[in-house]
Amino acid sequence: MATSNPRRAQLSSDISALNMRPLWERVMRLKPGTAAQPVIWRWSEVQPYLMRSAELITTREAERRVLMLENPALKGTTFATTTLYAGLQVILPGEIARTHRHAPNALRFIVEGEGAYTAVEGERVTMRPGDFVTTPNWAWHDHGNLGSEPVVWLDGLDLAFANLFGAHFREEFPQESQPVSRAEGDAGARYGANLLPVDYRPTGRASPVLCYPYSRTREALEQLARNGEPDAAHGFKLRYANPVTGGHPFPTMAVFMQWLPKGFSGRRARSTDGAVFCVVEGRGQAQVGETRIDFAPHDVFVVPSWEYCQLKAEADCVLFSYSDRAAQEALGFWREETTQGA
Ligand code: 1HN
């Protein structure tokens, strides 16, 4: 070893006072993949704690009542993967989660319950299970529950990027709820109907479509599954698109929904994006590296960067996921590898 040479060791120690280190002694990672590990949060175990948190703290006290899903290999970071945050948020009937805005982009994936809304820049969006709702960066947003049952959703944020760049700004709105300035459905009509306003010029980098409703996503997947053959690794997998660019809904996060037909047994595949999955329907398995993950509806699990993943479906499965693929593609880092054969 280079360090067993005493004169080199002396050099190493002499220069440390100048905040320098020899590159030949580095212990830095020089291979694909991250420290994140495969992990699952089972709805059957998590749901009672979410409801307990709802008894112990109000949204007024908490601002957001969220149980963060922290990767056990990334303790202290709050993150599910090295680049992505995931948390389960619950809001009770009558509650409001006050208005703020921040530099990180956020997505909501609705897990359970009806009657809650997210308001984004003056427009309220009613959230239904399976809907994917966007909160573009620096957009004022608040949540409320006008219904009669608790509503739970998965939050996905690209906080790590804002932190990495030293660009994590935050601001509070003067009132708890922001005033409603647009009718519900306005963004859907303008941007979400395969049409765009004439002369539309995007103001930000995130998709202006505030809600991608599950009814339409599911219908598209079901039709694909009726009419063709699944991809050998991914089943029938679609990505959500920003209609303005054709690209991903966020500059950092790619977002997907996939259908695995009953009995599907996929090929192993790996890619450099780390992903957070949320099970919408069905049961099955994800073999992620050495870890076998048995999943059921509402479970959340992580497939880290460059781990082989093999998906199997015991029943027709619908899986939502988001990953850092958008950022990786934009910066030229993204790669994938699909194994050949069965
Ligand atoms: C945030 O603004 C929300 O608006 C949820 O619901 C989770 C985690 C970290 C930073 C900001 C929300 C968040 C968050």
mmCIF file of C-alpha atoms and ligand atoms in Angstrom:
data_model
loop_
_atom_site.group_PDB
_atom_site.id
_atom_site.type_symbol
_atom_site.label_atom_id
_atom_site.label_comp_id
_atom_site.label_asym_id
_atom_site.label_seq_id
_atom_site.Cartn_x
_atom_site.Cartn_y
_atom_site.Cartn_z
ATOM 1 C CA MET A 1 0.000 0.000 0.000
ATOM 2 C CA ALA A 2 1.178 3.495 -0.813
ATOM 3 C CA THR A 3 0.627 4.657 2.809
ATOM 4 C CA SER A 4 2.940 1.975 4.290
ATOM 5 C CA ASN A 5 5.869 4.038 3.017
ATOM 6 C CA PRO A 6 6.922 6.170 6.058
ATOM 7 C CA ARG A 7 8.127 9.191 4.045
ATOM 8 C CA ARG A 8 4.858 9.261 2.101
ATOM 9 C CA ALA A 9 2.955 8.942 5.379
ATOM 10 C CA GLN A 10 4.956 11.915 6.726
ATOM 11 C CA LEU A 11 4.065 13.967 3.653
ATOM 12 C CA SER A 12 0.439 13.066 4.133
ATOM 13 C CA SER A 13 0.487 14.209 7.724
ATOM 14 C CA ASP A 14 2.516 17.385 6.996
ATOM 15 C CA ILE A 15 0.108 18.657 4.347
ATOM 16 C CA SER A 16 -3.044 17.969 6.375
ATOM 17 C CA ALA A 17 -2.462 21.273 8.212
ATOM 18 C CA LEU A 18 -2.815 22.983 4.822
ATOM 19 C CA ASN A 19 -6.122 21.170 4.165
ATOM 20 C CA MET A 20 -4.570 18.977 1.502
ATOM 21 C CA ARG A 21 -4.588 15.206 0.971
ATOM 22 C CA PRO A 22 -2.815 12.956 -1.533
ATOM 23 C CA LEU A 23 -5.241 11.701 -4.178
ATOM 24 C CA TRP A 24 -3.499 8.306 -4.158
ATOM 25 C CA GLU A 25 -4.740 7.725 -0.603
ATOM 26 C CA ARG A 26 -8.370 8.517 -1.301
ATOM 27 C CA VAL A 27 -11.122 6.286 0.030
ATOM 28 C CA MET A 28 -13.737 7.923 -2.185
ATOM 29 C CA ARG A 29 -16.298 5.872 -4.056
ATOM 30 C CA LEU A 30 -15.140 5.196 -7.638
ATOM 31 C CA LYS A 31 -17.930 2.941 -8.876
ATOM 32 C CA PRO A 32 -21.612 3.310 -9.769
ATOM 33 C CA GLY A 33 -24.326 3.128 -7.128
ATOM 34 C CA THR A 34 -24.828 4.960 -3.834
ATOM 35 C CA ALA A 35 -24.874 4.236 -0.115
ATOM 36 C CA ALA A 36 -28.677 3.964 -0.182
ATOM 37 C CA GLN A 37 -30.090 0.505 0.522
ATOM 38 C CA PRO A 38 -33.268 -1.217 -0.651
ATOM 39 C CA VAL A 39 -35.987 -0.661 1.943
ATOM 40 C CA ILE A 40 -39.754 -0.967 2.259
ATOM 41 C CA TRP A 41 -42.264 0.842 4.453
ATOM 42 C CA ARG A 42 -45.314 -1.409 4.738
ATOM 43 C CA TRP A 43 -48.653 0.373 4.859
ATOM 44 C CA SER A 44 -49.955 -2.125 7.427
ATOM 45 C CA GLU A 45 -47.163 -1.041 9.806
ATOM 46 C CA VAL A 46 -46.997 2.646 8.905
ATOM 47 C CA GLN A 47 -50.684 3.573 8.791
ATOM 48 C CA PRO A 48 -51.344 3.183 12.575
ATOM 49 C CA TYR A 49 -48.426 5.523 13.360
ATOM 50 C CA LEU A 50 -49.692 8.114 10.886
ATOM 51 C CA MET A 51 -53.060 8.082 12.657
ATOM 52 C CA ARG A 52 -51.323 8.258 16.043
ATOM 53 C CA SER A 53 -49.363 11.299 14.879
ATOM 54 C CA ALA A 54 -52.692 12.870 13.937
ATOM 55 C CA GLU A 55 -53.844 12.497 17.566
ATOM 56 C CA LEU A 56 -50.649 13.990 18.958
ATOM 57 C CA ILE A 57 -50.037 17.097 16.861
ATOM 58 C CA THR A 58 -52.179 19.488 14.821
ATOM 59 C CA THR A 59 -51.207 20.801 11.398
ATOM 60 C CA ARG A 60 -51.105 24.265 12.962
ATOM 61 C CA GLU A 61 -48.348 23.110 15.328
ATOM 62 C CA ALA A 62 -46.536 20.898 12.850
ATOM 63 C CA GLU A 63 -47.010 23.105 9.745
ATOM 64 C CA ARG A 64 -46.915 19.796 7.821
ATOM 65 C CA ARG A 65 -47.817 16.567 9.641
ATOM 66 C CA VAL A 66 -45.381 14.233 7.951
ATOM 67 C CA LEU A 67 -43.564 11.053 8.892
ATOM 68 C CA MET A 68 -40.376 11.125 6.857
ATOM 69 C CA LEU A 69 -39.212 7.917 5.176
ATOM 70 C CA GLU A 70 -35.490 7.910 5.844
ATOM 71 C CA ASN A 71 -33.241 5.328 4.281
ATOM 72 C CA PRO A 72 -31.554 3.374 7.116
ATOM 73 C CA ALA A 73 -28.248 3.639 5.250
ATOM 74 C CA LEU A 74 -28.605 7.451 5.085
ATOM 75 C CA LYS A 75 -29.390 8.194 8.748
ATOM 76 C CA GLY A 76 -29.427 11.878 9.584
ATOM 77 C CA THR A 77 -30.034 13.000 6.009
ATOM 78 C CA THR A 78 -33.875 12.639 6.137
ATOM 79 C CA PHE A 79 -33.670 11.237 2.590
ATOM 80 C CA ALA A 80 -34.988 8.020 1.042
ATOM 81 C CA THR A 81 -32.245 7.983 -1.591
ATOM 82 C CA THR A 82 -29.117 10.111 -1.749
ATOM 83 C CA THR A 83 -31.002 12.682 -3.854
ATOM 84 C CA LEU A 84 -34.693 12.226 -3.007
ATOM 85 C CA TYR A 85 -36.847 12.971 -0.017
ATOM 86 C CA ALA A 86 -40.001 10.947 0.676
ATOM 87 C CA GLY A 87 -42.577 11.443 3.431
ATOM 88 C CA LEU A 88 -46.129 10.428 4.253
ATOM 89 C CA GLN A 89 -48.360 13.386 5.089
ATOM 90 C CA VAL A 90 -51.744 13.197 6.777
ATOM 91 C CA ILE A 91 -54.374 15.917 7.070
ATOM 92 C CA LEU A 92 -57.601 15.563 9.063
ATOM 93 C CA PRO A 93 -61.033 16.932 8.150
ATOM 94 C CA GLY A 94 -61.165 20.687 8.746
ATOM 95 C CA GLU A 95 -57.405 21.110 8.984
ATOM 96 C CA ILE A 96 -55.249 23.547 7.028
ATOM 97 C CA ALA A 97 -51.526 23.232 6.357
ATOM 98 C CA ARG A 98 -50.462 26.855 6.004
ATOM 99 C CA THR A 99 -49.122 28.561 2.897
ATOM 100 C CA HIS A 100 -45.440 28.743 2.111
ATOM 101 C CA ARG A 101 -43.092 28.424 -0.832
ATOM 102 C CA HIS A 102 -39.592 27.073 -1.283
ATOM 103 C CA ALA A 103 -36.951 26.460 -3.909
ATOM 104 C CA PRO A 104 -37.290 22.647 -3.937
ATOM 105 C CA ASN A 105 -39.895 21.115 -6.263
ATOM 106 C CA ALA A 106 -42.496 18.856 -4.677
ATOM 107 C CA LEU A 107 -44.795 16.130 -5.889
ATOM 108 C CA ARG A 108 -47.759 14.588 -4.096
ATOM 109 C CA PHE A 109 -48.979 11.090 -4.768
ATOM 110 C CA ILE A 110 -52.340 10.493 -3.136
ATOM 111 C CA VAL A 111 -52.452 7.288 -1.121
ATOM 112 C CA GLU A 112 -55.745 7.242 0.780
ATOM 113 C CA GLY A 113 -58.824 9.351 1.435
ATOM 114 C CA GLU A 114 -60.790 11.989 -0.435
ATOM 115 C CA GLY A 115 -61.780 15.567 0.192
ATOM 116 C CA ALA A 116 -58.415 17.279 0.565
ATOM 117 C CA TYR A 117 -56.959 19.872 -1.755
ATOM 118 C CA THR A 118 -53.595 21.397 -2.471
ATOM 119 C CA ALA A 119 -53.689 25.020 -3.526
ATOM 120 C CA VAL A 120 -50.936 26.105 -5.908
ATOM 121 C CA GLU A 121 -50.609 29.773 -6.886
ATOM 122 C CA GLY A 122 -54.271 30.494 -6.188
ATOM 123 C CA GLU A 123 -55.773 27.320 -7.685
ATOM 124 C CA ARG A 124 -57.157 24.536 -5.541
ATOM 125 C CA VAL A 125 -56.653 21.005 -6.793
ATOM 126 C CA THR A 126 -58.823 18.268 -5.299
ATOM 127 C CA MET A 127 -56.694 15.202 -4.616
ATOM 128 C CA ARG A 128 -57.974 11.686 -5.198
ATOM 129 C CA PRO A 129 -56.195 8.375 -4.606
ATOM 130 C CA GLY A 130 -53.712 7.631 -7.391
ATOM 131 C CA ASP A 131 -53.497 11.261 -8.568
ATOM 132 C CA PHE A 132 -50.069 12.788 -9.109
ATOM 133 C CA VAL A 133 -50.090 16.467 -8.126
ATOM 134 C CA THR A 134 -47.248 18.906 -8.778
ATOM 135 C CA THR A 135 -45.967 21.774 -6.665
ATOM 136 C CA PRO A 136 -43.438 23.587 -8.880
ATOM 137 C CA ASN A 137 -40.537 25.279 -7.133
ATOM 138 C CA TRP A 138 -41.197 28.697 -5.630
ATOM 139 C CA ALA A 139 -45.000 28.273 -6.037
ATOM 140 C CA TRP A 140 -47.094 29.280 -3.018
ATOM 141 C CA HIS A 141 -48.845 26.188 -1.707
ATOM 142 C CA ASP A 142 -51.095 25.135 1.141
ATOM 143 C CA HIS A 143 -53.256 22.124 1.831
ATOM 144 C CA GLY A 144 -56.719 21.741 3.328
ATOM 145 C CA ASN A 145 -59.187 18.969 4.027
ATOM 146 C CA LEU A 146 -62.803 19.873 3.290
ATOM 147 C CA GLY A 147 -63.987 16.268 3.500
ATOM 148 C CA SER A 148 -64.922 13.912 6.292
ATOM 149 C CA GLU A 149 -61.979 11.503 6.440
ATOM 150 C CA PRO A 150 -58.215 11.699 6.928
ATOM 151 C CA VAL A 151 -56.284 12.076 3.673
ATOM 152 C CA VAL A 152 -52.790 10.662 3.249
ATOM 153 C CA TRP A 153 -50.326 11.313 0.485
ATOM 154 C CA LEU A 154 -46.702 10.662 -0.325
ATOM 155 C CA ASP A 155 -44.537 13.790 -0.661
ATOM 156 C CA GLY A 156 -41.532 13.623 -2.970
ATOM 157 C CA LEU A 157 -39.088 16.539 -2.986
ATOM 158 C CA ASP A 158 -35.796 17.353 -4.662
ATOM 159 C CA LEU A 159 -34.454 19.054 -1.497
ATOM 160 C CA ALA A 160 -31.003 17.506 -1.908
ATOM 161 C CA PHE A 161 -30.385 19.478 -5.100
ATOM 162 C CA ALA A 162 -31.329 22.808 -3.549
ATOM 163 C CA ASN A 163 -29.159 21.973 -0.540
ATOM 164 C CA LEU A 164 -26.235 20.855 -2.684
ATOM 165 C CA PHE A 165 -26.317 24.088 -4.651
ATOM 166 C CA GLY A 166 -26.828 26.310 -1.602
ATOM 167 C CA ALA A 167 -30.078 27.481 -3.142
ATOM 168 C CA HIS A 168 -32.661 26.369 -0.584
ATOM 169 C CA PHE A 169 -34.782 29.503 -0.155
ATOM 170 C CA ARG A 170 -38.071 29.535 1.787
ATOM 171 C CA GLU A 171 -40.814 32.040 2.471
ATOM 172 C CA GLU A 172 -43.982 32.169 4.578
ATOM 173 C CA PHE A 173 -47.203 33.626 3.173
ATOM 174 C CA PRO A 174 -48.845 36.273 5.401
ATOM 175 C CA GLN A 175 -52.098 34.290 5.709
ATOM 176 C CA GLU A 176 -52.761 30.659 6.552
ATOM 177 C CA SER A 177 -54.682 29.954 3.316
ATOM 178 C CA GLN A 178 -53.799 31.774 0.129
ATOM 179 C CA PRO A 179 -56.727 33.481 -1.611
ATOM 180 C CA VAL A 180 -58.381 31.463 -4.378
ATOM 181 C CA SER A 181 -57.764 33.375 -7.604
ATOM 182 C CA ARG A 182 -58.466 30.705 -10.249
ATOM 183 C CA ALA A 183 -61.327 28.270 -10.677
ATOM 184 C CA GLU A 184 -60.530 24.632 -10.004
ATOM 185 C CA GLY A 185 -59.603 22.905 -13.252
ATOM 186 C CA ASP A 186 -58.060 26.011 -14.808
ATOM 187 C CA ALA A 187 -54.567 24.504 -15.151
ATOM 188 C CA GLY A 188 -56.051 21.250 -16.442
ATOM 189 C CA ALA A 189 -57.937 23.115 -19.161
ATOM 190 C CA ARG A 190 -54.979 25.258 -20.155
ATOM 191 C CA TYR A 191 -52.201 22.665 -20.067
ATOM 192 C CA GLY A 192 -53.683 19.235 -19.428
ATOM 193 C CA ALA A 193 -55.917 18.603 -22.449
ATOM 194 C CA ASN A 194 -53.279 18.165 -25.169
ATOM 195 C CA LEU A 195 -53.631 21.876 -25.844
ATOM 196 C CA LEU A 196 -51.676 24.914 -24.727
ATOM 197 C CA PRO A 197 -52.625 28.577 -24.594
ATOM 198 C CA VAL A 198 -51.596 30.281 -27.833
ATOM 199 C CA ASP A 199 -48.345 32.204 -27.271
ATOM 200 C CA TYR A 200 -47.743 30.344 -23.992
ATOM 201 C CA ARG A 201 -44.256 30.929 -22.628
ATOM 202 C CA PRO A 202 -43.285 28.835 -19.635
ATOM 203 C CA THR A 203 -42.414 30.797 -16.520
ATOM 204 C CA GLY A 204 -40.663 27.948 -14.733
ATOM 205 C CA ARG A 205 -39.030 24.602 -15.366
ATOM 206 C CA ALA A 206 -41.729 22.377 -13.833
ATOM 207 C CA SER A 207 -44.887 21.146 -15.535
ATOM 208 C CA PRO A 208 -47.760 23.640 -15.315
ATOM 209 C CA VAL A 209 -50.200 20.685 -15.178
ATOM 210 C CA LEU A 210 -51.106 20.669 -11.508
ATOM 211 C CA CYS A 211 -52.876 17.308 -11.458
ATOM 212 C CA TYR A 212 -52.402 14.129 -13.484
ATOM 213 C CA PRO A 213 -55.581 12.251 -12.521
ATOM 214 C CA TYR A 214 -55.359 8.527 -11.850
ATOM 215 C CA SER A 215 -58.522 7.798 -13.844
ATOM 216 C CA ARG A 216 -56.762 8.849 -17.057
ATOM 217 C CA THR A 217 -53.414 7.262 -16.211
ATOM 218 C CA ARG A 218 -55.046 3.950 -15.342
ATOM 219 C CA GLU A 219 -57.178 3.962 -18.477
ATOM 220 C CA ALA A 220 -54.075 4.500 -20.642
ATOM 221 C CA LEU A 221 -52.193 1.649 -18.959
ATOM 222 C CA GLU A 222 -55.156 -0.710 -19.118
ATOM 223 C CA GLN A 223 -55.538 -0.042 -22.808
ATOM 224 C CA LEU A 224 -51.830 -0.668 -23.455
ATOM 225 C CA ALA A 225 -52.059 -3.920 -21.487
ATOM 226 C CA ARG A 226 -55.044 -5.043 -23.577
ATOM 227 C CA ASN A 227 -53.399 -4.207 -26.875
ATOM 228 C CA GLY A 228 -49.777 -5.245 -26.691
ATOM 229 C CA GLU A 229 -46.863 -6.978 -25.063
ATOM 230 C CA PRO A 230 -45.165 -5.653 -21.934
ATOM 231 C CA ASP A 231 -41.547 -4.561 -21.832
ATOM 232 C CA ALA A 232 -39.511 -7.545 -20.599
ATOM 233 C CA ALA A 233 -38.158 -5.666 -17.563
ATOM 234 C CA HIS A 234 -40.651 -2.887 -16.812
ATOM 235 C CA GLY A 235 -44.045 -4.199 -17.918
ATOM 236 C CA PHE A 236 -46.217 -1.419 -19.330
ATOM 237 C CA LYS A 237 -44.432 1.670 -18.081
ATOM 238 C CA LEU A 238 -45.257 5.276 -18.901
ATOM 239 C CA ARG A 239 -43.560 8.432 -17.754
ATOM 240 C CA TYR A 240 -45.455 11.583 -16.880
ATOM 241 C CA ALA A 241 -44.671 14.397 -19.303
ATOM 242 C CA ASN A 242 -44.442 18.157 -19.079
ATOM 243 C CA PRO A 243 -46.665 19.066 -22.068
ATOM 244 C CA VAL A 244 -44.695 22.245 -22.689
ATOM 245 C CA THR A 245 -41.388 20.480 -23.298
ATOM 246 C CA GLY A 246 -42.224 16.801 -23.705
ATOM 247 C CA GLY A 247 -39.642 16.216 -20.983
ATOM 248 C CA HIS A 248 -40.071 15.237 -17.356
ATOM 249 C CA PRO A 249 -42.475 17.096 -15.058
ATOM 250 C CA PHE A 250 -39.580 18.509 -13.031
ATOM 251 C CA PRO A 251 -36.030 19.421 -14.045
ATOM 252 C CA THR A 252 -34.823 17.017 -11.341
ATOM 253 C CA MET A 253 -37.458 14.320 -10.855
ATOM 254 C CA ALA A 254 -38.842 11.869 -13.399
ATOM 255 C CA VAL A 255 -42.216 10.363 -12.522
ATOM 256 C CA PHE A 256 -43.686 7.068 -13.730
ATOM 257 C CA MET A 257 -46.660 4.746 -13.561
ATOM 258 C CA GLN A 258 -46.432 1.110 -14.619
ATOM 259 C CA TRP A 259 -48.760 -1.842 -15.004
ATOM 260 C CA LEU A 260 -47.512 -5.360 -14.349
ATOM 261 C CA PRO A 261 -49.998 -7.954 -15.578
ATOM 262 C CA LYS A 262 -50.837 -10.831 -13.202
ATOM 263 C CA GLY A 263 -48.108 -13.459 -13.433
ATOM 264 C CA PHE A 264 -45.541 -11.003 -14.877
ATOM 265 C CA SER A 265 -41.972 -12.015 -14.125
ATOM 266 C CA GLY A 266 -39.614 -9.339 -15.381
ATOM 267 C CA ARG A 267 -36.015 -9.419 -16.494
ATOM 268 C CA ARG A 268 -33.399 -7.959 -14.200
ATOM 269 C CA ALA A 269 -32.546 -4.366 -15.027
ATOM 270 C CA ARG A 270 -30.568 -1.598 -13.379
ATOM 271 C CA SER A 271 -30.138 2.110 -13.965
ATOM 272 C CA THR A 272 -28.260 4.927 -12.313
ATOM 273 C CA ASP A 273 -31.387 6.688 -11.048
ATOM 274 C CA GLY A 274 -32.463 5.895 -7.510
ATOM 275 C CA ALA A 275 -36.244 5.494 -7.261
ATOM 276 C CA VAL A 276 -39.039 5.647 -4.716
ATOM 277 C CA PHE A 277 -42.023 3.401 -5.517
ATOM 278 C CA CYS A 278 -45.553 3.540 -4.144
ATOM 279 C CA VAL A 279 -47.839 0.568 -4.752
ATOM 280 C CA VAL A 280 -51.231 1.630 -6.054
ATOM 281 C CA GLU A 281 -52.819 -1.750 -6.739
ATOM 282 C CA GLY A 282 -51.832 -5.401 -6.530
ATOM 283 C CA ARG A 283 -49.253 -7.530 -4.791
ATOM 284 C CA GLY A 284 -45.919 -8.772 -5.981
ATOM 285 C CA GLN A 285 -42.200 -8.817 -5.410
ATOM 286 C CA ALA A 286 -39.222 -6.698 -6.234
ATOM 287 C CA GLN A 287 -35.913 -8.500 -5.970
ATOM 288 C CA VAL A 288 -33.531 -5.581 -5.458
ATOM 289 C CA GLY A 289 -29.935 -6.736 -5.341
ATOM 290 C CA GLU A 290 -29.837 -9.271 -2.509
ATOM 291 C CA THR A 291 -33.028 -7.928 -0.915
ATOM 292 C CA ARG A 292 -36.435 -9.410 -1.605
ATOM 293 C CA ILE A 293 -39.238 -6.894 -1.196
ATOM 294 C CA ASP A 294 -42.793 -8.272 -0.994
ATOM 295 C CA PHE A 295 -45.125 -5.405 -1.724
ATOM 296 C CA ALA A 296 -48.826 -4.748 -1.169
ATOM 297 C CA PRO A 297 -51.067 -1.714 -1.824
ATOM 298 C CA HIS A 298 -49.877 1.610 -0.326
ATOM 299 C CA ASP A 299 -46.429 0.241 0.524
ATOM 300 C CA VAL A 300 -43.483 2.506 -0.321
ATOM 301 C CA PHE A 301 -40.111 1.058 -1.284
ATOM 302 C CA VAL A 302 -36.740 2.226 -2.557
ATOM 303 C CA VAL A 303 -34.738 0.862 -5.477
ATOM 304 C CA PRO A 304 -31.305 2.485 -5.140
ATOM 305 C CA SER A 305 -29.085 3.542 -8.002
ATOM 306 C CA TRP A 306 -27.458 0.727 -9.997
ATOM 307 C CA GLU A 307 -29.033 -2.123 -7.991
ATOM 308 C CA TYR A 308 -30.484 -4.892 -10.106
ATOM 309 C CA CYS A 309 -34.250 -4.926 -9.844
ATOM 310 C CA GLN A 310 -36.535 -7.743 -10.929
ATOM 311 C CA LEU A 311 -40.309 -7.290 -10.672
ATOM 312 C CA LYS A 312 -42.921 -10.007 -10.262
ATOM 313 C CA ALA A 313 -46.688 -9.604 -10.036
ATOM 314 C CA GLU A 314 -49.017 -11.984 -8.197
ATOM 315 C CA ALA A 315 -52.031 -9.958 -9.313
ATOM 316 C CA ASP A 316 -52.392 -7.098 -11.794
ATOM 317 C CA CYS A 317 -50.161 -4.428 -10.244
ATOM 318 C CA VAL A 318 -49.991 -0.678 -10.671
ATOM 319 C CA LEU A 319 -46.801 0.977 -9.392
ATOM 320 C CA PHE A 320 -46.147 4.697 -9.113
ATOM 321 C CA SER A 321 -42.533 5.830 -8.882
ATOM 322 C CA TYR A 322 -40.305 8.870 -9.013
ATOM 323 C CA SER A 323 -36.562 9.077 -9.428
ATOM 324 C CA ASP A 324 -33.699 11.479 -10.061
ATOM 325 C CA ARG A 325 -33.529 10.390 -13.702
ATOM 326 C CA ALA A 326 -34.562 13.843 -14.969
ATOM 327 C CA ALA A 327 -31.547 15.484 -13.322
ATOM 328 C CA GLN A 328 -29.248 12.695 -14.453
ATOM 329 C CA GLU A 329 -30.420 12.949 -18.064
ATOM 330 C CA ALA A 330 -30.162 16.723 -18.055
ATOM 331 C CA LEU A 331 -26.582 16.500 -16.816
ATOM 332 C CA GLY A 332 -25.579 13.562 -19.003
ATOM 333 C CA PHE A 333 -25.087 10.938 -16.271
ATOM 334 C CA TRP A 334 -28.022 8.568 -16.731
ATOM 335 C CA ARG A 335 -27.353 4.963 -17.804
ATOM 336 C CA GLU A 336 -29.293 1.727 -17.788
ATOM 337 C CA GLU A 337 -28.560 -1.930 -18.321
ATOM 338 C CA THR A 338 -31.104 -4.597 -19.120
ATOM 339 C CA THR A 339 -30.038 -8.223 -18.825
ATOM 340 C CA GLN A 340 -30.689 -10.440 -21.827
ATOM 341 C CA GLY A 341 -32.576 -13.709 -21.629
ATOM 342 C CA ALA A 342 -35.082 -14.762 -18.995
HETATM 343 C C1 1HN B 1 -43.152 20.780 2.279
HETATM 344 O O1 1HN B 1 -43.288 22.058 1.929
HETATM 345 C C2 1HN B 1 -44.257 19.922 2.262
HETATM 346 O O2 1HN B 1 -45.701 21.582 1.387
HETATM 347 C C3 1HN B 1 -44.103 18.596 2.609
HETATM 348 O O3 1HN B 1 -46.564 19.730 2.013
HETATM 349 C C4 1HN B 1 -42.887 18.105 2.999
HETATM 350 C C5 1HN B 1 -40.532 18.458 3.425
HETATM 351 C C6 1HN B 1 -39.449 19.269 3.462
HETATM 352 C C7 1HN B 1 -39.547 20.602 3.093
HETATM 353 C C8 1HN B 1 -40.759 21.115 2.700
HETATM 354 C C9 1HN B 1 -45.597 20.444 1.856
HETATM 355 C C10 1HN B 1 -41.766 18.943 3.031
HETATM 356 C C11 1HN B 1 -41.891 20.286 2.670
#
